[in-house]
Amino acid sequence: ANQSLVSVEAAGEATRFRLHETTRQYARARLAEAGEETLVRNRHLDFFCRLAESLEADLDGRLPPGALGRLTQEYSNLRAALQWSTQADGDALLGLRLAAALADFWELRGQLATERGWLEALLTRSGAALEPSLRAKALRAAGKVAYYQCDFEAARAFFEHSVALDRALDNRPRLADTLGRLGFLFGMQQDYAAAEPCYRESLALYRA
C-alpha cells in the first residue's frame, strides 16, 4: 500500500485491499508462468464455496443476518470463481456446490439467467462423478431458478428429478421443501389433482 501497488478500501468495519489493474495483470501473468494458476484459482474457488455455504439460506427462506451484504460485497469474487469452475482446469464439483448455495442470492439480485446457465453447465460437467445429495440440491436450485423464469416444464423436470434422488437418500427436510415447491408449480398451472398429493406429502413430512 505504501508503494501504491494496492489500494486500501474501507468496507464497513473491515479493510479490503485491491490490486491496481496493471499490477493484477502482471501478477496473473507471473502466476501462470510459474505453473501455479490452476492451484491458486481452485483455492480461491474453494474459499468462496465455503463462504457461500456458511451464509446459505435455511429452508424457510431466511438469509442469516448480514449474508446478503457480505455476498454482495464479494460479488466479483463469486462470479470469477464460478466462471473458473466451468473451465477445463476448474473444479466443477466445487463450482456446483457454490452455484447451488447461491440460488437465493441470485434470485434476490434478479440474475436468474446467469445462475441457471452455471447450474446447467456444471451439472453437465460433473457427470457421473457427482454424488446424489449434491445433484439433488443442484437440481432443486435449478428448478427454483427455472420456476422464477416461468419455465414451468423445465422447473417440473428439475424438481421431479430432485425429489426422486431425495426419496432414495431419505433426505426428508429437502424432500418436504421440494415437494411443496412442486405442488405450488402445479397449482400455478391449475393442475390441482397433481398439486394436492405433493402438498399432502410435504405437510406430512414437515409435521414428522
PDB file of C-alpha atoms in Angstrom, residues 147 156 179-201:
ATOM      1  CA  TYR A 147     -39.729 -21.531 -11.951  1.00  0.00           C
ATOM      2  CA  ARG A 156     -41.020 -29.550 -13.096  1.00  0.00           C
ATOM      3  CA  LEU A 179     -42.491 -31.286  -2.855  1.00  0.00           C
ATOM      4  CA  GLY A 180     -44.050 -28.067  -1.593  1.00  0.00           C
ATOM      5  CA  ARG A 181     -42.470 -26.155  -4.463  1.00  0.00           C
ATOM      6  CA  LEU A 182     -43.638 -28.777  -6.943  1.00  0.00           C
ATOM      7  CA  GLY A 183     -47.167 -28.546  -5.548  1.00  0.00           C
ATOM      8  CA  PHE A 184     -47.086 -24.766  -5.914  1.00  0.00           C
ATOM      9  CA  LEU A 185     -45.894 -25.131  -9.504  1.00  0.00           C
ATOM     10  CA  PHE A 186     -48.788 -27.484 -10.328  1.00  0.00           C
ATOM     11  CA  GLY A 187     -51.183 -25.063  -8.627  1.00  0.00           C
ATOM     12  CA  MET A 188     -49.941 -22.203 -10.792  1.00  0.00           C
ATOM     13  CA  GLN A 189     -50.759 -24.351 -13.805  1.00  0.00           C
ATOM     14  CA  GLN A 190     -54.192 -25.122 -12.303  1.00  0.00           C
ATOM     15  CA  ASP A 191     -53.354 -28.825 -12.167  1.00  0.00           C
ATOM     16  CA  TYR A 192     -54.829 -29.266  -8.704  1.00  0.00           C
ATOM     17  CA  ALA A 193     -55.076 -33.047  -8.956  1.00  0.00           C
ATOM     18  CA  ALA A 194     -51.276 -33.160  -9.263  1.00  0.00           C
ATOM     19  CA  ALA A 195     -50.707 -30.404  -6.687  1.00  0.00           C
ATOM     20  CA  GLU A 196     -52.708 -31.967  -3.843  1.00  0.00           C
ATOM     21  CA  PRO A 197     -50.643 -35.140  -3.262  1.00  0.00           C
ATOM     22  CA  CYS A 198     -47.436 -33.072  -3.364  1.00  0.00           C
ATOM     23  CA  TYR A 199     -48.789 -30.718  -0.725  1.00  0.00           C
ATOM     24  CA  ARG A 200     -50.122 -33.544   1.440  1.00  0.00           C
ATOM     25  CA  GLU A 201     -46.835 -35.426   1.413  1.00  0.00           C
TER      26      GLU A 201
END
